[in-house]
XYZ file of N, CA and C in Angstrom:
600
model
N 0.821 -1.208 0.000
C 0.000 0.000 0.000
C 0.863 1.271 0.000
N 1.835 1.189 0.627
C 2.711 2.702 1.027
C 3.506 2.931 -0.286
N 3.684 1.760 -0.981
C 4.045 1.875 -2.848
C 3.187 2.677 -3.618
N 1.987 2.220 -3.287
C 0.692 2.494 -4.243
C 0.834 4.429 -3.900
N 0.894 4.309 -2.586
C 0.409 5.961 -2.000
C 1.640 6.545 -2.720
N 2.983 6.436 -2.485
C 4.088 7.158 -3.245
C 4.433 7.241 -4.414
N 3.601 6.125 -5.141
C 3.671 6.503 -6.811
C 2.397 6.965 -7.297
N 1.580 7.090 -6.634
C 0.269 8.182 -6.858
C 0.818 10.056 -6.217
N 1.532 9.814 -5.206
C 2.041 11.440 -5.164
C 2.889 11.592 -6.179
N 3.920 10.924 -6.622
C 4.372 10.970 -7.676
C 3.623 11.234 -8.770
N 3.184 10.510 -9.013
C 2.278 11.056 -9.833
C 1.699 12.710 -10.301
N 1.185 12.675 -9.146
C 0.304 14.293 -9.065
C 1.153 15.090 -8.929
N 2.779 14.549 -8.204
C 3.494 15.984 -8.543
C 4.279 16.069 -10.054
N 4.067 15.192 -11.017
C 4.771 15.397 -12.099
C 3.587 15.809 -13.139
N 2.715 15.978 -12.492
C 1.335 16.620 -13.106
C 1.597 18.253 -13.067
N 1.371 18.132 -11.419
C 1.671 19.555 -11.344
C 3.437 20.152 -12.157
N 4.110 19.662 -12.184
C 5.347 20.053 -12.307
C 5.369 20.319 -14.079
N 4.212 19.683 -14.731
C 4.211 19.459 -16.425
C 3.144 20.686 -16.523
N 2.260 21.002 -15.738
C 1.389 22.338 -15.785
C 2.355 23.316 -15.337
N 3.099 23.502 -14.768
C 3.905 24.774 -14.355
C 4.589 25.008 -15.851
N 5.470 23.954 -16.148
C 6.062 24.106 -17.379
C 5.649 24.629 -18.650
N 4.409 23.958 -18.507
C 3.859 24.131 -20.155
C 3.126 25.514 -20.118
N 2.650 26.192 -18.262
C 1.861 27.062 -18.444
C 3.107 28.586 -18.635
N 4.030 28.496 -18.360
C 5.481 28.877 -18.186
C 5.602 29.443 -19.368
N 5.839 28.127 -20.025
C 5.871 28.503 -21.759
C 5.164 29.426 -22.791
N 4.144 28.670 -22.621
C 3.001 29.574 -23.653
C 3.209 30.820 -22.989
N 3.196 31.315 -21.648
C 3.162 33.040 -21.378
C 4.535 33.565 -21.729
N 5.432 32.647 -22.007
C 6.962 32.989 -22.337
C 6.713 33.602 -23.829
N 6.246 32.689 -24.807
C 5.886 32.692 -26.203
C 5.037 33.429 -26.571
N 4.159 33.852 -25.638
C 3.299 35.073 -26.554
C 3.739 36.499 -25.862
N 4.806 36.422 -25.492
C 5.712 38.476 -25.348
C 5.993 38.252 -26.788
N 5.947 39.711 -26.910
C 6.448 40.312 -27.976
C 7.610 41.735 -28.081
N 8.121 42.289 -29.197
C 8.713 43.198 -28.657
C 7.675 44.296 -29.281
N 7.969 45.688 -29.021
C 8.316 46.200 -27.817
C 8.188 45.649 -26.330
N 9.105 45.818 -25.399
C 8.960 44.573 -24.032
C 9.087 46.176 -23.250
N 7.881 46.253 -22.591
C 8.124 47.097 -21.182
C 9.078 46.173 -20.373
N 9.172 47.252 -18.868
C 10.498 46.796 -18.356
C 9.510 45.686 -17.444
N 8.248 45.789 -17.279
C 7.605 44.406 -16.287
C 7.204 43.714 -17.448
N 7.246 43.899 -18.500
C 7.253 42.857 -19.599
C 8.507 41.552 -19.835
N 10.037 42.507 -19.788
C 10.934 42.399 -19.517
C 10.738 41.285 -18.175
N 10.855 41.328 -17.424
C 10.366 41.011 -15.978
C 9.618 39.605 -15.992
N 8.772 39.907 -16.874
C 8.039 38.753 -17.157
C 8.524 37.512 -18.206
N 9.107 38.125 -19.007
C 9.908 36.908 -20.047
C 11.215 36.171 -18.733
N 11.958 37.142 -18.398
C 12.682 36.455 -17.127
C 11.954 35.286 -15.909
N 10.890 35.422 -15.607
C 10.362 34.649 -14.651
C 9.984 33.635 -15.626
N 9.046 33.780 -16.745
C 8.745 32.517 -17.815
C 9.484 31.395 -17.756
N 10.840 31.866 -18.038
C 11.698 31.083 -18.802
C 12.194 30.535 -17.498
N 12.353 31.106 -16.507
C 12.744 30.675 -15.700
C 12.341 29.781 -14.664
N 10.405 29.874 -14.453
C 9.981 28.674 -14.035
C 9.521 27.753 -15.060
N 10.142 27.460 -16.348
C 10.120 26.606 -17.450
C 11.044 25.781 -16.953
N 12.439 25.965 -16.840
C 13.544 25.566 -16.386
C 12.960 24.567 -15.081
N 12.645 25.665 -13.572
C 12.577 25.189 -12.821
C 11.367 23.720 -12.120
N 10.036 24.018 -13.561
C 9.552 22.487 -13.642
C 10.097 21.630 -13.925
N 10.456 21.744 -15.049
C 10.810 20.505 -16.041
C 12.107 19.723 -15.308
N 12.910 20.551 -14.433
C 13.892 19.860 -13.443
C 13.317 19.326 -12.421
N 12.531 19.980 -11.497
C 11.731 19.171 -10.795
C 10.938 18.242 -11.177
N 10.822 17.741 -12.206
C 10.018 16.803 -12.757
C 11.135 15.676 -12.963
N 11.903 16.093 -13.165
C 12.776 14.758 -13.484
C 13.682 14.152 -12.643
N 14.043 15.249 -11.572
C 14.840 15.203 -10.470
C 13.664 14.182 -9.397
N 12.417 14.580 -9.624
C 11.512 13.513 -8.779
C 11.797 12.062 -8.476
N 12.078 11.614 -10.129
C 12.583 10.286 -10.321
C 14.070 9.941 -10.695
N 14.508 11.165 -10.288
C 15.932 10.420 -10.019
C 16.348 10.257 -8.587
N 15.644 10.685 -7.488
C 15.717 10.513 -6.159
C 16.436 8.611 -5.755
N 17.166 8.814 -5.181
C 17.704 7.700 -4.585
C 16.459 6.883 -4.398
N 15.498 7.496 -3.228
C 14.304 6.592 -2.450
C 13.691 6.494 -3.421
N 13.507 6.592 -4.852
C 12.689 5.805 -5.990
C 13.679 4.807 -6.358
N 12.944 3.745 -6.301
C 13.628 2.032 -6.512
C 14.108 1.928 -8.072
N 13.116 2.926 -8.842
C 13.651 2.551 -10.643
C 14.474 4.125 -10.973
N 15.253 4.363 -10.224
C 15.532 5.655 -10.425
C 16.983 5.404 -11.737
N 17.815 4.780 -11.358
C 18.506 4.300 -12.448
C 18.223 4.144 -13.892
N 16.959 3.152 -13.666
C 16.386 3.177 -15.302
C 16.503 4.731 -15.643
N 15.454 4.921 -15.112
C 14.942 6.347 -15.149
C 16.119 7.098 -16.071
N 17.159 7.155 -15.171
C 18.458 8.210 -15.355
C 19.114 7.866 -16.546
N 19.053 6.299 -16.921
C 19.540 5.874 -18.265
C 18.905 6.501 -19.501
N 17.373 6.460 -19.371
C 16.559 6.895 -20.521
C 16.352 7.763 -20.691
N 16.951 8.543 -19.458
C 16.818 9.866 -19.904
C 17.935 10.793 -20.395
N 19.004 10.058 -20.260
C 20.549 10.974 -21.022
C 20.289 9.950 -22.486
N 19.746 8.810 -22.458
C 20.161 8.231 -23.775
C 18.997 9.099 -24.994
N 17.571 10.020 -24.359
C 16.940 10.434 -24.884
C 17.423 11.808 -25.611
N 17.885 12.423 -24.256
C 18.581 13.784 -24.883
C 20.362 14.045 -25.492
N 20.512 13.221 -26.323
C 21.055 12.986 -26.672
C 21.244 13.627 -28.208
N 21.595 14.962 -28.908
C 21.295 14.995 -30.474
C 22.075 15.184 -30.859
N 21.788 15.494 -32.243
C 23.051 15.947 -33.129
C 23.894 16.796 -32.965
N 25.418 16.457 -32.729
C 26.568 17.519 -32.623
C 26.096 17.768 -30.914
N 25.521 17.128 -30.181
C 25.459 17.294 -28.434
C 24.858 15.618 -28.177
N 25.761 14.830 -28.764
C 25.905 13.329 -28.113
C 25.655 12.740 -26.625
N 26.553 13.534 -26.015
C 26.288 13.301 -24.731
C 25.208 13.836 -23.787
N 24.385 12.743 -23.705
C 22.915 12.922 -22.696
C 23.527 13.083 -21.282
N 24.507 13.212 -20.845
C 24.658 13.374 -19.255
C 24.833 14.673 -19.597
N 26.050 15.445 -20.147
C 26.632 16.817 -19.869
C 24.986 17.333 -20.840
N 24.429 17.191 -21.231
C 23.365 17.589 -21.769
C 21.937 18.092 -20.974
N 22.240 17.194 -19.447
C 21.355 16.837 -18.630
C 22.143 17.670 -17.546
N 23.163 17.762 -17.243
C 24.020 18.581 -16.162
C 23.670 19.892 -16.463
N 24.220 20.245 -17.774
C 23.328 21.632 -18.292
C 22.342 21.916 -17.770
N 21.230 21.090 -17.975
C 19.829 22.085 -17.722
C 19.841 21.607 -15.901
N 20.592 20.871 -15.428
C 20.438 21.085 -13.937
C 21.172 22.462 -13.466
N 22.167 22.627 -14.263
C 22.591 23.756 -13.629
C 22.523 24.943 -13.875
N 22.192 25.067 -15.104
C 21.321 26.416 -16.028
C 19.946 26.873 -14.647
N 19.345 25.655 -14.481
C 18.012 25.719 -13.107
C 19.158 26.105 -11.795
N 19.849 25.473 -11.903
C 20.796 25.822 -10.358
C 20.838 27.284 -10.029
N 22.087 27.770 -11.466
C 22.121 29.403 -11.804
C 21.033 30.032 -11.116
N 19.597 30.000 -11.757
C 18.499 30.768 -12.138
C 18.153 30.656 -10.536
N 17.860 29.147 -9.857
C 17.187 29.422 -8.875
C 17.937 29.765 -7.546
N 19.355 29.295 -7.810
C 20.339 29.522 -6.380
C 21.102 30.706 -6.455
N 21.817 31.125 -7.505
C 22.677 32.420 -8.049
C 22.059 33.746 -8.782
N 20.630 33.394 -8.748
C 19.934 34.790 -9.269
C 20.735 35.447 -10.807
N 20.290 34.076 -11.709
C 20.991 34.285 -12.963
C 19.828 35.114 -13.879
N 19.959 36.261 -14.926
C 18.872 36.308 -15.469
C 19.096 35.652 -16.742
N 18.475 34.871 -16.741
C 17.944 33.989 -18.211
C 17.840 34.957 -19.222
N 17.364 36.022 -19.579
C 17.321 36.559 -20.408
C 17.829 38.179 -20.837
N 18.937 37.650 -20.010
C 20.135 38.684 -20.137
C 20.342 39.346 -21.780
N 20.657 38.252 -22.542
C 21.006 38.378 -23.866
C 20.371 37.710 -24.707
N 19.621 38.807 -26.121
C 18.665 38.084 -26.855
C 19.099 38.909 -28.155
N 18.308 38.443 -29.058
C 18.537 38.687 -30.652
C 16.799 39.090 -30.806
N 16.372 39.973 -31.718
C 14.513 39.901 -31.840
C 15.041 39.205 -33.550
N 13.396 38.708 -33.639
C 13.800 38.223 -34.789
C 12.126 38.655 -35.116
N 11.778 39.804 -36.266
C 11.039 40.353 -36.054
C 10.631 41.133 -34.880
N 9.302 40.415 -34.071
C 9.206 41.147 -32.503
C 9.624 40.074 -31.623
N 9.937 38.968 -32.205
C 10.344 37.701 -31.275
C 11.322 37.977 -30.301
N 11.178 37.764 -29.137
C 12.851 37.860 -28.514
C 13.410 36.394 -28.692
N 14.734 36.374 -29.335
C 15.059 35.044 -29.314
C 16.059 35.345 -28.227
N 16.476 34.395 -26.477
C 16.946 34.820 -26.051
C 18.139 33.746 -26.085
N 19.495 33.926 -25.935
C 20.594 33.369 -25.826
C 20.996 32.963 -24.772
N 21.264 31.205 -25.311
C 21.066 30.524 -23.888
C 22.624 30.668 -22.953
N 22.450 30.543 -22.003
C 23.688 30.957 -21.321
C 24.562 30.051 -21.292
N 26.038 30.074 -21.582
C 27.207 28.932 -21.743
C 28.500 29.659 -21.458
N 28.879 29.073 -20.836
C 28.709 27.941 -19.939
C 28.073 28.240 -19.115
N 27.615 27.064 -18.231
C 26.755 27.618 -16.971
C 28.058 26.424 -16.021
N 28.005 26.649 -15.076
C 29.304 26.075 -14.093
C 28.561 25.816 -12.662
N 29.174 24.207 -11.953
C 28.681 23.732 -11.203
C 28.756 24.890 -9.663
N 27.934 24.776 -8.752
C 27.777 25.577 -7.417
C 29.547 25.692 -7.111
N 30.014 25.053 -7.226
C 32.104 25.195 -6.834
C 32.685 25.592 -7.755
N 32.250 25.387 -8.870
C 32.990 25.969 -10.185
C 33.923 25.265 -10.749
N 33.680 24.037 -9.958
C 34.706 22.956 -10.826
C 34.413 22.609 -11.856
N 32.943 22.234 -12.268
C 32.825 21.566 -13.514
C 31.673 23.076 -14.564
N 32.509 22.597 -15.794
C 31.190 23.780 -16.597
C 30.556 23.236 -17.947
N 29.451 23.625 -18.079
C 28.485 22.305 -18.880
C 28.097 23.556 -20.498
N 27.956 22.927 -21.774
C 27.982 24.394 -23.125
C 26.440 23.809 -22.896
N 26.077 24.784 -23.403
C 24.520 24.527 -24.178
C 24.453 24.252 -25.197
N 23.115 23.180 -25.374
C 23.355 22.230 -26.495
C 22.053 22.790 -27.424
N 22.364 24.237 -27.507
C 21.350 25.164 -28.609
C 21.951 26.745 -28.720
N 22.142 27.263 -29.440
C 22.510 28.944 -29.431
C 21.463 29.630 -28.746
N 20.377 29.361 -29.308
C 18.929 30.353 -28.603
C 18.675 29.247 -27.649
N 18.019 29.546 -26.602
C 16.963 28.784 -25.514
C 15.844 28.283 -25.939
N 15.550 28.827 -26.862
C 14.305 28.280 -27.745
C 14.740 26.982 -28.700
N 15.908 26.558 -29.005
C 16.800 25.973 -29.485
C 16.562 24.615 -28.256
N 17.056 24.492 -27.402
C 16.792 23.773 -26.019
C 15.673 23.686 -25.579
N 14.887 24.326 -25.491
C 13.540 23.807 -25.201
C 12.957 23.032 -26.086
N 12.912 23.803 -27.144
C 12.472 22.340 -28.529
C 13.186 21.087 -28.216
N 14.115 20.937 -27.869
C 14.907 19.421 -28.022
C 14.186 18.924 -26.911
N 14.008 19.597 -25.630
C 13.959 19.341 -24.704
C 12.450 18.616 -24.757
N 11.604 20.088 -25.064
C 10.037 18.863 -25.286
C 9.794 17.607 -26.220
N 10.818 18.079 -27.465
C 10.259 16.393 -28.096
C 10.957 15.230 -27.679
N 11.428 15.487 -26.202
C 12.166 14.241 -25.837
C 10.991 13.780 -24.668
N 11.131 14.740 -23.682
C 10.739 14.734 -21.938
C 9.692 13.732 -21.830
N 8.568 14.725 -22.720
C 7.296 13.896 -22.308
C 7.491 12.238 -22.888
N 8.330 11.928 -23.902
C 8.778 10.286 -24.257
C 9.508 9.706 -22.962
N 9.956 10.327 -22.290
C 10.842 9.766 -21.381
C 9.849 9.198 -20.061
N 9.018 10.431 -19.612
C 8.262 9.558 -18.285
C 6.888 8.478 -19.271
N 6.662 9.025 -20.423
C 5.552 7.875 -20.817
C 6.436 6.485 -20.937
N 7.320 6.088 -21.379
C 8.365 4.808 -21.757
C 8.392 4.228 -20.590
N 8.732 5.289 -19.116
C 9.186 4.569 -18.041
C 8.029 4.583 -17.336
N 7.012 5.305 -17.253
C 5.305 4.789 -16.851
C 5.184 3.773 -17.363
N 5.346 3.061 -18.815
C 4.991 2.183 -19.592
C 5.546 0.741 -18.771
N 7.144 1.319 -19.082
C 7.986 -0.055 -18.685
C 7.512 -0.568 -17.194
N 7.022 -0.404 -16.264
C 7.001 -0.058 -14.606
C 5.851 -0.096 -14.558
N 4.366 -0.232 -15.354
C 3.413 0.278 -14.945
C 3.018 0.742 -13.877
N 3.406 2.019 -14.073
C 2.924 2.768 -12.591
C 2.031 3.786 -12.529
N 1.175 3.419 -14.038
C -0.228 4.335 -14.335
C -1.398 3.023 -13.795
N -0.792 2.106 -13.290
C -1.653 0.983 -13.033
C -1.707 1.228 -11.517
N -0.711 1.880 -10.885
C -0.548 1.837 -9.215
C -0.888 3.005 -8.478
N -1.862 3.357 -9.491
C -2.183 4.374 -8.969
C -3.694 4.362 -7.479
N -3.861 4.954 -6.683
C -5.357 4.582 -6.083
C -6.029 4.794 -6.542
N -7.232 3.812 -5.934
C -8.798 4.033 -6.494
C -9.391 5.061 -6.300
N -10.434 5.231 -6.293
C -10.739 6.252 -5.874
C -11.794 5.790 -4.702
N -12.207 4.828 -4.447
C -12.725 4.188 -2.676
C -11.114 4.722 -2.009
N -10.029 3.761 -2.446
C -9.117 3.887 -1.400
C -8.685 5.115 -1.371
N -8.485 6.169 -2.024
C -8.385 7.437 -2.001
C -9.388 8.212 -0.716
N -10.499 7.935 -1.261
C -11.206 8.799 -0.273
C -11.305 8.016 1.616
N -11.014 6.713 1.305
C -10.391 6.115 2.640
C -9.502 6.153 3.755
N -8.301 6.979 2.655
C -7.153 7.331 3.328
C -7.448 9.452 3.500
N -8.413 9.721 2.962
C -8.540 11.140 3.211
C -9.257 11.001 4.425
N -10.881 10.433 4.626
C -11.283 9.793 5.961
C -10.302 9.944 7.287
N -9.073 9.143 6.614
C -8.758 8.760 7.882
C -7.627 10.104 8.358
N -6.978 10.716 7.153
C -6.262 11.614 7.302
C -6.947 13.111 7.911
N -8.542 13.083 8.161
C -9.703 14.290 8.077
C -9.341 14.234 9.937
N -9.183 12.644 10.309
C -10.123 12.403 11.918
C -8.857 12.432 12.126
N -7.622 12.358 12.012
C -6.102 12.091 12.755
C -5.411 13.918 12.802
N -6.293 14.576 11.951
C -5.862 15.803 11.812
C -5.689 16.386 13.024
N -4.121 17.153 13.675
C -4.529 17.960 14.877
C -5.115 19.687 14.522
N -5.497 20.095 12.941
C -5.553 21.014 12.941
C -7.260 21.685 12.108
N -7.896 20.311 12.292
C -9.176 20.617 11.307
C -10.240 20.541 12.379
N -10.946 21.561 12.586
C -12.024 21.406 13.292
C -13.019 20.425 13.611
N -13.169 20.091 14.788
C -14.387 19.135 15.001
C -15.226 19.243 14.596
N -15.807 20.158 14.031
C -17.666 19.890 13.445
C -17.513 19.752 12.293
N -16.216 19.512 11.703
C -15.186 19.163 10.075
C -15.427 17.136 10.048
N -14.322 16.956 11.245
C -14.448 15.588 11.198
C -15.619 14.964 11.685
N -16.630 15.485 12.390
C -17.837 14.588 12.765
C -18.813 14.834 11.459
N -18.580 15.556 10.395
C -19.207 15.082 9.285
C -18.577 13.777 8.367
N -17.647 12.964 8.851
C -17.322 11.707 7.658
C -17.313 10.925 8.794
C-alpha cells in the first residue's frame, strides 16, 4: 500500500510540475517586442519557471528513495542525446545547472537576446558552471528556444516509456481507497475542526 500511495504522489506531482512548465511557456511565447520593463520582468520569470519544472520533474525520479531511479536516469541521457550534443549526461548537467544558476545564483535567463522580427530570441547561457565551479556544462542550442524544442520532443517520451515499462499508471489509487485514506487523514488531523471531522 505505502508503494501504491508514493507513486500516486508521484504522480500528481509530475502533473503539477508538467502544468507549471507548459503554463510557463506559452506566457513565455506570446511576449512580444516592444517589451516594457515588467514585460521584460516577465519573459525572465517565464523562462525561468520553465527551467525550474521541467527539473523538478525529473529530479523527482531520479531521487535515490525511488527504486527505478537508475532506469529512469539511463533513458533519460540516452533520450537527450542529439546531433553535434551526443552526450545525454553533460546535456542533462546543463539544464540542472542552467536551473541551479536561475534558482540559487539569481541568474537572469534573459540577459542576452537577438529579436527576430518582434520575437525575442533569447541566448542561452554557456557555460553555466557547477555551485564550486569545478565543472562547466555548453549549451546544447545557441537560442533557448533551441533547447527547449529538443527538450520537449524528448521529456514527455521519457516519463511515458518509463510509466509504460514499470506500470505505474496501473498503481495508482482508487478512488474508494483514495477517499479512505482522506477519511482517515480528516479524523487524525490535529488542525481541522471538530464539526469538520464529525461530518465523515
Amino acid at each position: 500500500m505505502e508503494d501504491i500511495i508514493r507513486t500516486s504522489e508521484m504522480l500528481s506531482a509530475i502533473k503539477w510540475y508538467f502544468e507549471l512548465k507548459n503554463l510557463s511557456l506559452r506566457n513565455a511565447l506570446a511576449l512580444r517586442c516592444p517589451l516594457s520593463v515588467d514585460k521584460q520582468k516577465d519573459l525572465r520569470q517565464y523562462y525561468s519557471q520553465y527551467f525550474a519544472g521541467l527539473l523538478s520533474a525529473t529530479e523527482l525520479f531520479l531521487e535515490k528513495e525511488y527504486s527505478n531511479n537508475i532506469q529512469f536516469r539511463d533513458l533519460l541521457y540516452e533520450k537527450l542525446s542529439f546531433q553535434n550534443f551526443s552526450d545525454g549526461e553533460k546535456n542533462y548537467s546543463y539544464l540542472r545547472e542552467l536551473r541551479n544558476s536561475i534558482i540559487h545564483r539569481g541568474l537572469d535567463i534573459s540577459s542576452a537576446a537577438h529579436i527576430n522580427k518582434d520575437f525575442p530570441l533569447i541566448i542561452s547561457p554557456t557555460p553555466v558552471t557547477s555551485r564550486d565551479g569545478n565543472k562547466s556544462y555548453i549549451a546544447f542550442g545557441y537560442y533557448l528556444i533551441e533547447i527547449i524544442e529538443k527538450c520537449e520532443g524528448v521529456i514527455r517520451d521519457v516519463f511515458l516509456e518509463h510509466f509504460e515499462e514499470f506500470s505505474l499508471l496501473d498503481k495508482r489509487l482508487t478512488q474508494e481507497k483514495s477517499i479512505e485514506l482522506n477519511k482517515k487523514f480528516i479524523s487524525n488531523s490535529r488542525t481541522m475542526p471538530d464539526w469538520v471531522k464529525n461530518q465523515h
